[in-house]
Amino acid sequence: EIVLTQSPGTLSLSPGERATLSCRASQSLSRSYVAWYQQKPGQAPRLLIYGASNRATGIPDRFSGSGSGTDFTLTINMLEPEDFAVYYCQQYGSSPFTFGQGTRLEIK
Amino acid sequence: EVQLVESGGGLVQPGRSLRLSCAASGFILDDYAMHWVRQAPGKGLEWVSGISWNSGNIDYADSVKGRFTISRDNGKNSLYLQMNSLRAEDTALYYCAKDISFDSTYSFFDYWGQGTLVTVSS
């Protein structure tokens, strides 16, 4: 099973700043099969990024993903108030599909 | 508009069974693999099980293998999860999630339901 470790656990920033969230895999992920999701309290997760760097339909371009191998990053430029939430990475290169433990992005 | 509506959750004693359902609409269920993902209270996401479009490929997390059974009825636009021998650690919000592909070999999830809560307690 591939273990994903997200850092930091909590990130405190202000609107307008840039957020950089990390996801590290316990083994190299073939074809960069990493997705990122956003989850707000009381809501289901929402797909943001797939294939490490492809934005899902309707996702603003302030969200971007990058990385390969074992290290992946979600960057959110010019934070908006609605961006404060929990973010999860997921690997889908091998079963079982696993998620990171999440990064909480909170308003400073 | 894609909609996934889960049902069947509730309070159940350890060792008992429960069957979850997911009603799909707004897309052709036959064209996509489907999955169950759960989230324990205050915790992260855990993939539980996935099934390909024609039920030809089925997989489970080790934590539920041998106890849970995923199935689908494309004619009824429905996905199911039969959960047997339930344990306290199965307590979670269970989400139905749509795959982006018909196959479930490399899966991520573009639509999610709102979840149904399963509580396992005596």
Short mmCIF file of C-alpha atoms in Angstrom, two decimals:
data_model
loop_
_atom_site.label_atom_id
_atom_site.label_comp_id
_atom_site.label_asym_id
_atom_site.label_seq_id
_atom_site.Cartn_x
_atom_site.Cartn_y
_atom_site.Cartn_z
CA GLU A 1 0.00 0.00 0.00
CA ILE A 2 1.27 3.44 -0.94
CA VAL A 3 1.29 5.84 2.02
CA LEU A 4 0.80 9.55 1.33
CA THR A 5 2.10 12.07 3.84
CA GLN A 6 0.80 15.63 3.61
CA SER A 7 2.50 18.67 5.10
CA PRO A 8 1.98 20.87 6.88
CA GLY A 9 -0.90 19.55 8.98
CA THR A 10 -2.28 23.05 9.33
CA LEU A 11 -1.42 26.14 7.31
CA SER A 12 -2.42 29.59 8.55
CA LEU A 13 -2.53 32.29 5.90
CA SER A 14 -4.39 35.46 5.03
CA PRO A 15 -6.60 36.11 2.00
CA GLY A 16 -4.47 37.24 -0.93
CA GLU A 17 -1.49 35.12 0.07
CA ARG A 18 -0.18 32.01 -1.68
CA ALA A 19 -0.63 28.54 -0.18
CA THR A 20 1.76 25.69 -0.90
CA LEU A 21 0.64 22.22 0.18
CA SER A 22 2.86 19.17 -0.05
CA CYS A 23 2.10 15.48 -0.60
CA ARG A 24 4.86 12.89 -0.42
CA ALA A 25 4.39 9.26 -1.48
CA SER A 26 6.11 6.26 0.09
CA GLN A 27 7.04 5.04 -3.39
CA SER A 28 7.28 6.55 -6.82
CA LEU A 29 3.92 7.08 -8.54
CA SER A 30 3.86 5.99 -12.16
CA ARG A 31 2.37 8.45 -14.62
CA SER A 32 1.88 11.02 -11.81
CA TYR A 33 -1.45 9.53 -10.83
CA VAL A 34 -2.22 12.05 -8.09
CA ALA A 35 -5.46 13.91 -7.46
CA TRP A 36 -6.26 16.72 -5.05
CA TYR A 37 -9.59 17.37 -3.34
CA GLN A 38 -11.01 20.21 -1.29
CA GLN A 39 -13.44 19.52 1.55
CA LYS A 40 -15.38 22.13 3.49
CA PRO A 41 -17.19 21.38 6.77
CA GLY A 42 -20.34 19.37 6.25
CA GLN A 43 -19.67 18.92 2.53
CA ALA A 44 -18.43 16.14 0.32
CA PRO A 45 -14.95 16.40 -1.18
CA ARG A 46 -14.60 18.28 -4.47
CA LEU A 47 -12.12 17.26 -7.15
CA LEU A 48 -9.59 20.01 -7.91
CA ILE A 49 -6.65 18.44 -9.72
CA TYR A 50 -5.94 15.10 -11.42
CA GLY A 51 -2.90 13.70 -13.14
CA ALA A 52 -0.85 15.87 -10.76
CA SER A 53 -1.39 19.06 -12.76
CA ASN A 54 -4.71 19.01 -14.63
CA ARG A 55 -7.48 21.20 -13.28
CA ALA A 56 -10.92 19.61 -13.04
CA THR A 57 -13.87 21.22 -14.75
CA GLY A 58 -14.83 24.55 -13.25
CA ILE A 59 -11.81 24.89 -10.99
CA PRO A 60 -10.35 28.44 -10.97
CA ASP A 61 -6.87 28.87 -12.41
CA ARG A 62 -5.52 30.10 -9.06
CA PHE A 63 -5.35 26.38 -8.22
CA SER A 64 -2.39 24.54 -9.73
CA GLY A 65 -0.69 21.22 -9.19
CA SER A 66 2.81 20.01 -9.89
CA GLY A 67 5.23 17.24 -9.11
CA SER A 68 6.35 13.79 -10.12
CA GLY A 69 7.83 10.66 -8.63
CA THR A 70 7.21 10.89 -4.91
CA ASP A 71 6.73 14.64 -4.37
CA PHE A 72 3.65 16.58 -5.35
CA THR A 73 2.45 20.10 -4.63
CA LEU A 74 -0.84 21.95 -4.69
CA THR A 75 -0.46 25.70 -5.00
CA ILE A 76 -3.26 28.17 -4.45
CA ASN A 77 -2.45 31.71 -5.58
CA MET A 78 -4.21 34.80 -4.23
CA LEU A 79 -6.25 32.99 -1.56
CA GLU A 80 -9.94 33.78 -1.54
CA PRO A 81 -12.08 33.47 1.63
CA GLU A 82 -13.81 30.40 0.17
CA ASP A 83 -10.49 28.56 -0.23
CA PHE A 84 -10.09 27.95 3.49
CA ALA A 85 -10.84 24.25 3.88
CA VAL A 86 -9.16 20.86 4.22
CA TYR A 87 -7.20 19.53 1.25
CA TYR A 88 -6.46 15.88 0.51
CA CYS A 89 -4.17 14.28 -2.02
CA GLN A 90 -4.96 10.84 -3.41
CA GLN A 91 -2.88 8.38 -5.41
CA TYR A 92 -4.60 6.24 -8.01
CA GLY A 93 -1.66 4.48 -9.57
CA SER A 94 -2.22 1.28 -7.63
CA SER A 95 -4.89 -0.31 -5.50
CA PRO A 96 -5.72 0.28 -2.75
CA PHE A 97 -6.24 3.91 -3.69
CA THR A 98 -5.00 5.93 -0.75
CA PHE A 99 -5.43 9.45 0.56
CA GLY A 100 -3.13 11.67 2.54
CA GLN A 101 -4.23 12.64 6.04
CA GLY A 102 -5.15 16.16 4.89
CA THR A 103 -3.89 19.71 5.29
CA ARG A 104 -6.14 22.21 7.01
CA LEU A 105 -5.88 25.68 5.48
CA GLU A 106 -7.10 28.21 8.00
CA ILE A 107 -7.47 31.97 8.06
CA LYS A 108 -4.68 33.71 9.92
CA GLU B 1 -26.76 17.47 -13.41
CA VAL B 2 -24.98 14.52 -11.81
CA GLN B 3 -26.56 13.47 -8.54
CA LEU B 4 -25.57 10.68 -6.16
CA VAL B 5 -27.86 10.03 -3.21
CA GLU B 6 -26.84 7.53 -0.56
CA SER B 7 -29.22 5.80 1.83
CA GLY B 8 -29.35 2.89 4.25
CA GLY B 9 -27.11 4.16 7.03
CA GLY B 10 -28.02 4.03 10.69
CA LEU B 11 -27.15 2.66 14.11
CA VAL B 12 -26.26 -1.03 14.16
CA GLN B 13 -24.80 -3.36 16.76
CA PRO B 14 -21.35 -4.90 16.31
CA GLY B 15 -21.47 -8.09 14.31
CA ARG B 16 -24.68 -7.16 12.50
CA SER B 17 -25.22 -6.24 8.85
CA LEU B 18 -26.30 -3.21 6.87
CA ARG B 19 -26.86 -2.53 3.18
CA LEU B 20 -26.11 0.86 1.70
CA SER B 21 -27.57 2.10 -1.56
CA CYS B 22 -26.60 4.92 -3.90
CA ALA B 23 -29.08 6.25 -6.45
CA ALA B 24 -27.40 7.81 -9.47
CA SER B 25 -28.90 10.29 -11.90
CA GLY B 26 -27.81 12.84 -14.48
CA PHE B 27 -25.40 10.48 -16.24
CA ILE B 28 -25.34 7.00 -17.76
CA LEU B 29 -24.32 4.72 -14.91
CA ASP B 30 -23.31 1.93 -17.34
CA ASP B 31 -20.47 4.11 -18.64
CA TYR B 32 -18.63 4.51 -15.35
CA ALA B 33 -16.96 2.63 -12.56
CA MET B 34 -18.23 3.51 -9.09
CA HIS B 35 -16.77 3.49 -5.60
CA TRP B 36 -17.46 3.76 -1.89
CA VAL B 37 -15.24 6.04 0.19
CA ARG B 38 -15.68 6.52 3.93
CA GLN B 39 -14.73 9.12 6.49
CA ALA B 40 -14.70 8.37 10.21
CA PRO B 41 -15.90 11.27 12.40
CA GLY B 42 -13.26 14.00 12.41
CA LYS B 43 -10.88 11.90 10.33
CA GLY B 44 -9.62 11.68 6.76
CA LEU B 45 -10.83 9.83 3.69
CA GLU B 46 -10.50 6.08 3.17
CA TRP B 47 -11.29 4.30 -0.08
CA VAL B 48 -13.43 1.23 0.67
CA SER B 49 -14.33 -0.49 -2.58
CA GLY B 50 -14.67 -0.02 -6.33
CA ILE B 51 -16.54 -1.74 -9.14
CA SER B 52 -16.09 -1.41 -12.90
CA TRP B 53 -18.91 -0.57 -15.28
CA ASN B 54 -19.87 -4.19 -15.90
CA SER B 55 -18.92 -5.57 -12.46
CA GLY B 56 -16.00 -7.37 -14.10
CA ASN B 57 -13.40 -5.73 -11.87
CA ILE B 58 -14.10 -5.43 -8.13
CA ASP B 59 -11.65 -4.48 -5.42
CA TYR B 60 -11.68 -3.80 -1.69
CA ALA B 61 -9.55 -2.21 0.97
CA ASP B 62 -7.91 -4.81 3.19
CA SER B 63 -9.84 -3.43 6.17
CA VAL B 64 -13.17 -4.60 4.69
CA LYS B 65 -12.17 -7.52 2.48
CA GLY B 66 -14.24 -10.60 3.24
CA ARG B 67 -16.88 -8.60 5.13
CA PHE B 68 -18.16 -6.06 2.57
CA THR B 69 -19.57 -6.72 -0.90
CA ILE B 70 -20.00 -4.06 -3.57
CA SER B 71 -22.52 -4.51 -6.37
CA ARG B 72 -24.42 -2.49 -8.93
CA ASP B 73 -27.63 -2.64 -10.93
CA ASN B 74 -27.21 -0.44 -14.00
CA GLY B 75 -30.84 -0.97 -14.97
CA LYS B 76 -31.88 0.57 -11.66
CA ASN B 77 -29.15 3.24 -11.73
CA SER B 78 -27.97 2.02 -8.36
CA LEU B 79 -24.83 1.07 -6.47
CA TYR B 80 -24.82 -1.01 -3.31
CA LEU B 81 -22.58 -1.92 -0.40
CA GLN B 82 -23.47 -4.97 1.69
CA MET B 83 -21.68 -4.69 5.01
CA ASN B 84 -21.49 -7.78 7.23
CA SER B 85 -19.78 -8.44 10.56
CA LEU B 86 -19.68 -4.74 11.31
CA ARG B 87 -17.14 -3.42 13.79
CA ALA B 88 -16.90 -0.21 15.79
CA GLU B 89 -14.09 0.93 13.50
CA ASP B 90 -16.49 0.83 10.53
CA THR B 91 -18.30 3.84 12.01
CA ALA B 92 -18.10 6.52 9.35
CA LEU B 93 -19.85 8.64 6.78
CA TYR B 94 -20.00 6.52 3.63
CA TYR B 95 -19.77 8.36 0.33
CA CYS B 96 -20.73 7.04 -3.07
CA ALA B 97 -18.29 8.40 -5.66
CA LYS B 98 -18.27 8.37 -9.46
CA ASP B 99 -15.14 7.34 -11.34
CA ILE B 100 -13.96 9.30 -14.35
CA SER B 101 -13.67 6.10 -16.37
CA PHE B 102 -15.56 2.87 -17.05
CA ASP B 103 -12.62 0.92 -15.63
CA SER B 104 -11.69 0.92 -11.94
CA THR B 105 -7.99 0.17 -12.34
CA TYR B 106 -6.79 3.77 -12.04
CA SER B 107 -9.49 5.66 -10.25
CA PHE B 108 -10.15 9.11 -9.01
CA PHE B 109 -13.53 10.63 -8.29
CA ASP B 110 -15.21 13.54 -9.99
CA TYR B 111 -18.60 13.46 -8.25
CA TRP B 112 -19.53 12.53 -4.71
CA GLY B 113 -22.79 12.09 -2.86
CA GLN B 114 -23.46 13.73 0.49
CA GLY B 115 -22.91 10.49 2.36
CA THR B 116 -24.86 8.23 4.71
CA LEU B 117 -23.76 7.79 8.31
CA VAL B 118 -23.11 4.33 9.68
CA THR B 119 -22.68 4.02 13.44
CA VAL B 120 -21.62 0.68 14.88
CA SER B 121 -22.23 0.56 18.60
CA SER B 122 -23.89 -1.59 21.23
#
